[in-house]
PDB file of C-alpha atoms in Angstrom:
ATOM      1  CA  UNK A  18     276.015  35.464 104.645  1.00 95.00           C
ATOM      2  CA  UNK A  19     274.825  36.997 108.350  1.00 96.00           C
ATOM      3  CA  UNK A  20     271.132  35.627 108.765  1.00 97.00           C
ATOM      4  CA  UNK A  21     269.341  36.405 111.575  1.00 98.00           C
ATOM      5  CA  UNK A  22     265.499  34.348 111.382  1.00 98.00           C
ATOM      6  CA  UNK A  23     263.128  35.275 113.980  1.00 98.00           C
ATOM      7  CA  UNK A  24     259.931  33.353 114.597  1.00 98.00           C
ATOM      8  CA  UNK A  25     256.676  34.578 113.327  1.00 97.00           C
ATOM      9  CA  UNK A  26     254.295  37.237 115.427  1.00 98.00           C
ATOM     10  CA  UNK A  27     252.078  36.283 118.545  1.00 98.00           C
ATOM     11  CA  UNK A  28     249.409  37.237 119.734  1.00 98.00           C
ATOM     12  CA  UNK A  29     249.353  36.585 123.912  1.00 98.00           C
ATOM     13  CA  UNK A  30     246.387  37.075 126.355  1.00 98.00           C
ATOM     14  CA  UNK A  31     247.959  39.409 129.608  1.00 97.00           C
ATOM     15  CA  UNK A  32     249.440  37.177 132.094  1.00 97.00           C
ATOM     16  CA  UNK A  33     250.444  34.081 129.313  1.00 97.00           C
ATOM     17  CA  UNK A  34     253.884  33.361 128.860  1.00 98.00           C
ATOM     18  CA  UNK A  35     256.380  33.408 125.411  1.00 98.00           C
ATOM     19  CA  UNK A  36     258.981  32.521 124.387  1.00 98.00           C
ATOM     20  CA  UNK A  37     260.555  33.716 120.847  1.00 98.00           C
ATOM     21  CA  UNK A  38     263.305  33.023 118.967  1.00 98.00           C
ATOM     22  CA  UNK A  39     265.882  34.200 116.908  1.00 98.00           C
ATOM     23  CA  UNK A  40     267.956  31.579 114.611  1.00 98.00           C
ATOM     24  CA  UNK A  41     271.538  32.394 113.569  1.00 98.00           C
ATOM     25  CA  UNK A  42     273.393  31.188 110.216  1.00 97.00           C
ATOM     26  CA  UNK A  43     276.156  32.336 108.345  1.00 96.00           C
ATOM     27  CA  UNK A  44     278.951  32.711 111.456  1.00 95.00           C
ATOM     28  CA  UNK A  45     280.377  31.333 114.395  1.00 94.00           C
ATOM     29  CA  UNK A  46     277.913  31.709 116.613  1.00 95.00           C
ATOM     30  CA  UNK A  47     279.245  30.955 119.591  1.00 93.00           C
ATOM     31  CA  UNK A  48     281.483  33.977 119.090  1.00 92.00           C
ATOM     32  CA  UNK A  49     279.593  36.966 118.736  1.00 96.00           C
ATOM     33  CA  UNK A  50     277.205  38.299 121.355  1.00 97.00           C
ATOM     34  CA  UNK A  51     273.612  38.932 120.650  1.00 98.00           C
ATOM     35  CA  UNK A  52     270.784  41.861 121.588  1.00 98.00           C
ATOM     36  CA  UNK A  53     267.855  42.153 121.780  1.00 98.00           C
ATOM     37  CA  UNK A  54     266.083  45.517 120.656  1.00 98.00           C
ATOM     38  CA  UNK A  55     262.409  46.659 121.976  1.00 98.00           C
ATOM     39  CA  UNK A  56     260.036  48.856 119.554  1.00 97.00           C
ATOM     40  CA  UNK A  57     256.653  49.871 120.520  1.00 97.00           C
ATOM     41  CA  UNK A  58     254.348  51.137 117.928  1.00 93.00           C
ATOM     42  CA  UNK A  59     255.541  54.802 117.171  1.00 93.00           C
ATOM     43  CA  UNK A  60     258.299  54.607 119.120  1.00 95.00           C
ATOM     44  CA  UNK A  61     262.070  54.619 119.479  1.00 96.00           C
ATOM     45  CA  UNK A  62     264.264  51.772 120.067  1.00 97.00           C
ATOM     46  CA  UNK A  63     265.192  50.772 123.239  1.00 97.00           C
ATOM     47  CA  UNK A  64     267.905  48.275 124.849  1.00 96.00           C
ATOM     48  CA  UNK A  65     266.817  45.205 126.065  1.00 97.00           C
ATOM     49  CA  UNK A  66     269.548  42.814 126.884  1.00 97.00           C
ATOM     50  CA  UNK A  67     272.468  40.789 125.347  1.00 97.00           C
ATOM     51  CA  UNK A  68     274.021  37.444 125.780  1.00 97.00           C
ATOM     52  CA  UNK A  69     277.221  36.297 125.389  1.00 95.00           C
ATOM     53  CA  UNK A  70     276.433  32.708 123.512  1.00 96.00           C
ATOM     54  CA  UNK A  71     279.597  31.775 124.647  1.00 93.00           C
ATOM     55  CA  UNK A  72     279.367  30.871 128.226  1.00 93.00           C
ATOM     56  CA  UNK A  73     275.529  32.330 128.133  1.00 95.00           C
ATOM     57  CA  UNK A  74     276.328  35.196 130.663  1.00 94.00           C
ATOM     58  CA  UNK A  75     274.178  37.947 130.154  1.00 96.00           C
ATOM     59  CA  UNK A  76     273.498  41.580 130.642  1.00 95.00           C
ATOM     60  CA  UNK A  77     269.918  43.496 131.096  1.00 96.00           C
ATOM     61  CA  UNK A  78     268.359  47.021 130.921  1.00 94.00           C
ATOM     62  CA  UNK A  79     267.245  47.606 134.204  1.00 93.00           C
ATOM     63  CA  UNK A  80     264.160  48.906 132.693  1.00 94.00           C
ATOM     64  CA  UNK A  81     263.822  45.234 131.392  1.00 95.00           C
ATOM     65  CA  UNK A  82     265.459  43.289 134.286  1.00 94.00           C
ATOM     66  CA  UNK A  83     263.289  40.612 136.027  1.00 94.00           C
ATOM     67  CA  UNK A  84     260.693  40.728 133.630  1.00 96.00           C
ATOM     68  CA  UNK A  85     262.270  38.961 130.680  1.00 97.00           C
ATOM     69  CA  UNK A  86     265.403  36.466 130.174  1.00 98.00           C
ATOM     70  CA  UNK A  87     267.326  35.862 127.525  1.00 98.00           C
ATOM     71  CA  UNK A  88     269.084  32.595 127.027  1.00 98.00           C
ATOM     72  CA  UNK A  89     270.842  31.010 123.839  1.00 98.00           C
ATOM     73  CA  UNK A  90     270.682  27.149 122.475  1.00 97.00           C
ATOM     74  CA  UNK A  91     274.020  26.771 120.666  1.00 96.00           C
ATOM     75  CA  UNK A  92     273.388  23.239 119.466  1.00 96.00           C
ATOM     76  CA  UNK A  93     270.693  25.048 117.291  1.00 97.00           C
ATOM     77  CA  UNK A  94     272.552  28.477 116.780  1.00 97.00           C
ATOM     78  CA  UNK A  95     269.365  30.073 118.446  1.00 98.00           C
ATOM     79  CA  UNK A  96     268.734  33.112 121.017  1.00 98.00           C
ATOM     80  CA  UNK A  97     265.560  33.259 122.985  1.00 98.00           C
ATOM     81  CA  UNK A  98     263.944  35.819 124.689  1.00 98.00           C
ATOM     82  CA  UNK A  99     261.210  35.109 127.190  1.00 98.00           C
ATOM     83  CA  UNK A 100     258.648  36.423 129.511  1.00 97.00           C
ATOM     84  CA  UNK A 101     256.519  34.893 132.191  1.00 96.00           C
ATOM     85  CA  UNK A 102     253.895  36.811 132.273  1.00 97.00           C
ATOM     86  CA  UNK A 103     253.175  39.373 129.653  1.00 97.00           C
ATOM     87  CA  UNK A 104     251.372  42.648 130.083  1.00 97.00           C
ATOM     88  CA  UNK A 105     249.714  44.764 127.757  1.00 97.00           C
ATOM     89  CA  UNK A 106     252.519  47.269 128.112  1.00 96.00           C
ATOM     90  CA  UNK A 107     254.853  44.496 126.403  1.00 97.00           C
ATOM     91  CA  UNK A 108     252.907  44.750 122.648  1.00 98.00           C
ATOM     92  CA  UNK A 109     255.669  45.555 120.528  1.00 98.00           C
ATOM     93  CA  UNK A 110     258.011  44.729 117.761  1.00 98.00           C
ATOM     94  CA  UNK A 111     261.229  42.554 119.071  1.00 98.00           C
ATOM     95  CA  UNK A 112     264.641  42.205 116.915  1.00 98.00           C
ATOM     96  CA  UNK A 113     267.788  40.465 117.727  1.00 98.00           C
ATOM     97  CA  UNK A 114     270.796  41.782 116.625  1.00 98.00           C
ATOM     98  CA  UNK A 115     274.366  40.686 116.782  1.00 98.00           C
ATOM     99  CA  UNK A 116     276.408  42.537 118.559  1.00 96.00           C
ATOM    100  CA  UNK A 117     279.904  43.293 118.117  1.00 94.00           C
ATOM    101  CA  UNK A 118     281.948  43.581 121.287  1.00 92.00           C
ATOM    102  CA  UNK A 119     286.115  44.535 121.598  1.00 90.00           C
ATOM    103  CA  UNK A 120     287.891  43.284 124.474  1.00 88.00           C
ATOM    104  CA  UNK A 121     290.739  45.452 125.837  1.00 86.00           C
ATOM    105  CA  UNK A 122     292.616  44.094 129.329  1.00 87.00           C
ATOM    106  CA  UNK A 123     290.057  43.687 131.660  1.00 86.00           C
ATOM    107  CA  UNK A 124     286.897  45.179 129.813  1.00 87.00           C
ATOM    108  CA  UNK A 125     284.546  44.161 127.322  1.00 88.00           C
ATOM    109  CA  UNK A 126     283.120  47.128 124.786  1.00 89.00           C
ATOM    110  CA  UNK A 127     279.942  47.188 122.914  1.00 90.00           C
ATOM    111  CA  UNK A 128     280.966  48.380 119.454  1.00 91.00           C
ATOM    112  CA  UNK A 129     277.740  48.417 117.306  1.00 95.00           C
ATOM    113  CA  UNK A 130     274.806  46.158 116.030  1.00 97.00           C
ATOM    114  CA  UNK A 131     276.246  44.887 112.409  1.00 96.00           C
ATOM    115  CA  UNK A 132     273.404  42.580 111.595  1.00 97.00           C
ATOM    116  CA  UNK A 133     269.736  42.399 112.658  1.00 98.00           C
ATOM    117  CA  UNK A 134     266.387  39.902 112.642  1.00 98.00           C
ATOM    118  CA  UNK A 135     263.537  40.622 110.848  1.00 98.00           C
ATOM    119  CA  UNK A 136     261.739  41.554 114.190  1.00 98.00           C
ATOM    120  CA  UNK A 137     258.799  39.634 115.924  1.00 98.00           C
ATOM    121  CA  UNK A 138     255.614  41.160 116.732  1.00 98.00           C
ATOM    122  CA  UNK A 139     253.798  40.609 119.646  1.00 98.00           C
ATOM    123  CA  UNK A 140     250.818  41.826 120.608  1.00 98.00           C
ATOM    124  CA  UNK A 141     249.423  41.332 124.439  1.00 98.00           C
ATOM    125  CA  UNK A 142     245.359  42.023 124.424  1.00 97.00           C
ATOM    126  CA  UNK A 143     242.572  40.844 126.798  1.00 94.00           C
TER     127      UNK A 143
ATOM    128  CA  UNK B  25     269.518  55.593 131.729  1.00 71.00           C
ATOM    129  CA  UNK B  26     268.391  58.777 129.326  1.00 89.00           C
ATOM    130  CA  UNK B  27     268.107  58.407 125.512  1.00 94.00           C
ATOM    131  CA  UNK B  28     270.367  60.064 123.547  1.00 97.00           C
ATOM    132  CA  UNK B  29     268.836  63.622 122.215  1.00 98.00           C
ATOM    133  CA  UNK B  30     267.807  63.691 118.781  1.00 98.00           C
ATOM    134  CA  UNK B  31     265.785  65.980 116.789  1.00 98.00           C
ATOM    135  CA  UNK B  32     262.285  64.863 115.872  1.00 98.00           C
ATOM    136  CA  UNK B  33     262.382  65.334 112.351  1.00 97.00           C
ATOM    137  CA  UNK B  34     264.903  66.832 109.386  1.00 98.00           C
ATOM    138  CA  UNK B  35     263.687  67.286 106.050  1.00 97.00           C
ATOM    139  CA  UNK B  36     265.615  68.979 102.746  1.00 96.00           C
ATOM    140  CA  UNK B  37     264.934  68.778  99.278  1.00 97.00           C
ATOM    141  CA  UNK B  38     266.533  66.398  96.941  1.00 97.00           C
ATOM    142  CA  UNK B  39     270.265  66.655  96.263  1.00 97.00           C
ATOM    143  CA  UNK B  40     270.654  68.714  99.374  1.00 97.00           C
ATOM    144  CA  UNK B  41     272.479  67.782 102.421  1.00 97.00           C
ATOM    145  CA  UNK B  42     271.232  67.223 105.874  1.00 98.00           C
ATOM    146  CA  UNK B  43     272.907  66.499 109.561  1.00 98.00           C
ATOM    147  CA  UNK B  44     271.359  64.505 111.961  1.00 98.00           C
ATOM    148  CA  UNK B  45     272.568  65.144 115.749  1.00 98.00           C
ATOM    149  CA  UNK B  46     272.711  63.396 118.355  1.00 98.00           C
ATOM    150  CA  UNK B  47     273.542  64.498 122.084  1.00 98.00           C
ATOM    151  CA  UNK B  48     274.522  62.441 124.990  1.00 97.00           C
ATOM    152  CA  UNK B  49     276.901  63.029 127.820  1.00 96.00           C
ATOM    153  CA  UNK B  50     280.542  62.380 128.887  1.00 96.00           C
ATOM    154  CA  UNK B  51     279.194  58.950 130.207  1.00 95.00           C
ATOM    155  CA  UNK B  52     277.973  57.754 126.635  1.00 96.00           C
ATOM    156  CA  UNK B  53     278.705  59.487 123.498  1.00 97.00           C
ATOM    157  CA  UNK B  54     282.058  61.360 124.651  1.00 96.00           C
ATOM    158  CA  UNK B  55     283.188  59.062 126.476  1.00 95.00           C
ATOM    159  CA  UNK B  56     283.724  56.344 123.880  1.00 95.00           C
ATOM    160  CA  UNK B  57     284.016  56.035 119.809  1.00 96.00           C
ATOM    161  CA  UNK B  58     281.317  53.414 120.125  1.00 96.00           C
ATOM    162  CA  UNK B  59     278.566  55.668 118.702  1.00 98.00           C
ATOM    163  CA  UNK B  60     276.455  53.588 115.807  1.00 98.00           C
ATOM    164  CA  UNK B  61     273.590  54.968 113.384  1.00 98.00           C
ATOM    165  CA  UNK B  62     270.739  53.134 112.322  1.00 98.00           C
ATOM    166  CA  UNK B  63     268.122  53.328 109.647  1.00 98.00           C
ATOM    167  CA  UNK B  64     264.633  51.870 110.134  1.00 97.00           C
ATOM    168  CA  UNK B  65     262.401  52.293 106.916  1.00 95.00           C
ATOM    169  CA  UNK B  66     258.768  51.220 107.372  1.00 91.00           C
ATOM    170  CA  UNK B  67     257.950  47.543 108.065  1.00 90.00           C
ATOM    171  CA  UNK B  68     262.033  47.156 108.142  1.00 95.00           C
ATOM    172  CA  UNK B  69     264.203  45.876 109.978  1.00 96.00           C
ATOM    173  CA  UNK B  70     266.984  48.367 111.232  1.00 97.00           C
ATOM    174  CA  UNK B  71     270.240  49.052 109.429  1.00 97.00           C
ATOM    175  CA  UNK B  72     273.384  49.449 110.347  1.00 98.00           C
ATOM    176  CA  UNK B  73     274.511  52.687 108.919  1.00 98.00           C
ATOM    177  CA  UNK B  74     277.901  54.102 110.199  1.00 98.00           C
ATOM    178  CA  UNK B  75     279.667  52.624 113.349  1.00 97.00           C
ATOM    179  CA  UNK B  76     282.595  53.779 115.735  1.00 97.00           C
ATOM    180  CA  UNK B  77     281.519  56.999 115.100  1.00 97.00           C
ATOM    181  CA  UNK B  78     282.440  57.744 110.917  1.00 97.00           C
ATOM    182  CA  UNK B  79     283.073  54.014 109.708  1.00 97.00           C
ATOM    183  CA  UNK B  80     280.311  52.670 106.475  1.00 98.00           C
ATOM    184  CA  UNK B  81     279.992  49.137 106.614  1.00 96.00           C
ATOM    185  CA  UNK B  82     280.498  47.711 103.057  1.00 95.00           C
ATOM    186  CA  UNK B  83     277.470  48.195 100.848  1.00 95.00           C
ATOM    187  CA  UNK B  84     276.816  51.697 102.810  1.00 97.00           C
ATOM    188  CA  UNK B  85     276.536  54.576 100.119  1.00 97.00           C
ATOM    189  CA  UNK B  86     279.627  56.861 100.423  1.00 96.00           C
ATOM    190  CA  UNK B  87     276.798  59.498 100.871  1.00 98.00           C
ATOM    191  CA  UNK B  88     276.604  58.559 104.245  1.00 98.00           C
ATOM    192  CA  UNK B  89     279.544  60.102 106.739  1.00 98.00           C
ATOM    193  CA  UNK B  90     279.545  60.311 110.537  1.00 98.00           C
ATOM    194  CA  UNK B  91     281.723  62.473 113.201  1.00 98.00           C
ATOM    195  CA  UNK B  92     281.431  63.466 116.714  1.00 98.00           C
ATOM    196  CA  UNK B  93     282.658  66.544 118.348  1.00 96.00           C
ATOM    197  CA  UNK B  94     283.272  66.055 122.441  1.00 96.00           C
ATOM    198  CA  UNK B  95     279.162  64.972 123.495  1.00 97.00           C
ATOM    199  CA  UNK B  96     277.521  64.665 120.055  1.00 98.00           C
ATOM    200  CA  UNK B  97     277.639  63.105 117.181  1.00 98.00           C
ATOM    201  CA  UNK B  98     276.524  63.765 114.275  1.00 98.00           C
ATOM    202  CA  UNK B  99     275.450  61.675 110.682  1.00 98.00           C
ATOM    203  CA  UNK B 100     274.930  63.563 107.111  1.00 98.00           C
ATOM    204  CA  UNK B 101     273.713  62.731 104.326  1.00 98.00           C
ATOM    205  CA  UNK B 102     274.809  64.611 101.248  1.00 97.00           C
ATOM    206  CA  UNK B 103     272.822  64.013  97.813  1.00 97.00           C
ATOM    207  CA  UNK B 104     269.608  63.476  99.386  1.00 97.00           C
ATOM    208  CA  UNK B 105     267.252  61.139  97.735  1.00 97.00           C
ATOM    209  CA  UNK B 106     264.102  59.997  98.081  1.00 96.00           C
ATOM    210  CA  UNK B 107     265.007  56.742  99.072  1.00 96.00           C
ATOM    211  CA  UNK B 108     266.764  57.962 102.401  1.00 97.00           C
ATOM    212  CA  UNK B 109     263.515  59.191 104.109  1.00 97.00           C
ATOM    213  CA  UNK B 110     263.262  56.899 106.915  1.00 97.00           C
ATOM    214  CA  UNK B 111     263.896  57.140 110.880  1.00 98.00           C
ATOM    215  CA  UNK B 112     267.216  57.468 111.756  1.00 98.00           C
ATOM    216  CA  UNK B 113     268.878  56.311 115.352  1.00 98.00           C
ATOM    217  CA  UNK B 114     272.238  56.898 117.325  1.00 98.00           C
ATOM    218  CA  UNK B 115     273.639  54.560 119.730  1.00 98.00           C
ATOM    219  CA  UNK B 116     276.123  54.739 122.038  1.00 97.00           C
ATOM    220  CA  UNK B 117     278.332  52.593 124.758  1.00 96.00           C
ATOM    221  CA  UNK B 118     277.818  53.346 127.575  1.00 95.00           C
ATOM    222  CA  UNK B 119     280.210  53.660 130.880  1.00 93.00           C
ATOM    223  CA  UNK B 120     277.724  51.511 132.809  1.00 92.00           C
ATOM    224  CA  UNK B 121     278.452  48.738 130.759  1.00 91.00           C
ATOM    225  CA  UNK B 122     274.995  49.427 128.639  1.00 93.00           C
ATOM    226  CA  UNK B 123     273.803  50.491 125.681  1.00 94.00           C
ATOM    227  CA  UNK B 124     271.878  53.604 124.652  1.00 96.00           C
ATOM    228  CA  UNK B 125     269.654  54.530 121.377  1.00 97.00           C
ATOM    229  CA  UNK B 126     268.512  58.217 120.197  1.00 98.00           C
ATOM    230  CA  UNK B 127     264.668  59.627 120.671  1.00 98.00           C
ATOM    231  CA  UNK B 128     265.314  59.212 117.024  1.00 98.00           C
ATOM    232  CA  UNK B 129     265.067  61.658 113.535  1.00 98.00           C
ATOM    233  CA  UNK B 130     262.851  60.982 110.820  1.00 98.00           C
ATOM    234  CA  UNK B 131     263.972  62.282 107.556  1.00 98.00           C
ATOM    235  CA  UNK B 132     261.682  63.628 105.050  1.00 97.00           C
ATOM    236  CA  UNK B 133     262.886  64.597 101.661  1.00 96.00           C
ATOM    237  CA  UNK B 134     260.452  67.046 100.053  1.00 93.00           C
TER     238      UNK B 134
END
């Protein structure tokens, strides 16, 4: 079985730093890409980024580019997603996902999201 | 990078049927069969509903279909139950190599 095990909710002062994680089982990981998903409180979903565990290569939102990374331990099966310094914008709910891509020739294709985390909360408050 | 247009909120009465749409452009949503749906029920994680447009993953009530006509997409649900009133998300592929959600629908059976 798919398992996707993020780590438990935080609570950050603005300017901290954090890193979360997000612990695969149940698959090759090094095979499928992973996402990760934004959700502020009473709002959509948004597109954050996803990482090819693989060879770690990665793709970003620019809405989300330079201020978090993403990076993957595959020793432990695990995705990360970090900031260096949080603001209170970032207080939201956080899932991984993994992320089912196609390759045809030359191009990679982002098929759909089969199995997601549990989401982490995070809260960023002075 | 725009969302994908949703309606804010669809409601029917049990046993009915109701269509969700979603909108996007030839860059997203008519441009590719990559269009997903998601449900997100309170305190829940998403779930993957249909992908590529009209497929169920297994465990996905037959209830559920998908289809897309040129820039939108579309997801019904026929039989309505109380148990399907949640938000419900589109996603697309993008041409930029990106990927896009819906404003999102939240379903309300009455």
């Amino acid at each position: 079985e798919v398992q996707l095990v993020q780590s438990g909710a935080e609570v950050k002062k603005p300017g901290e730093s954090l890193k979360i994680s997000c612990k695969a089982s149940g698959y090759g990981f090094p095979f499928y890409w992973i996402a990760w998903v934004r959700q502020v409180p009473g709002k959509g979903l948004e597109w954050m980024g996803v990482i090819s565990p693989e060879d770690s290569s990665t793709r970003y939102n620019p809405s989300f580019e330079g201020h978090v990374s993403i990076s993957v331990d595959n020793s432990i099966t695990t995705a990360y997603l970090q900031w260096s310094s949080l603001q209170a914008s970032d207080t939201a709910v956080y899932y991984c996902a993994r992320l089912l891509v196609i390759f045809r020739y030359t191009s990679v294709y982002w098929r759909f999201l089969d199995s997601w985390g549990q989401g982490t909360l995070v809260t960023v408050s002075s | 990078q725009s969302a994908l247009t949703q309606p804010a909120s669809v409601s029917g009465s049990p046993g009915q049927s109701i269509t969700v749409s979603c909108t996007g452009t030839s860059s997203d949503v008519g441009a590719y069969n990559y269009v997903s749906w998601y449900r997100v029920r309170p305190g829940n994680a998403p779930e993957l509903m249909i992908h590529e447009v009209s497929n169920r993953p297994s465990g996905v009530s037959d209830r559920f279909s998908g289809s897309k006509s040129a820039n939108t997409a579309s997801l019904t649900i026929s039989g309505l139950q109380a148990a399907d009133e949640a938000d419900y998300y589109c996603s697309s592929y993008t041409d930029t190599n990106t990927l896009v959600f819906g404003t999102g629908t939240q379903v309300t059976v009455l």
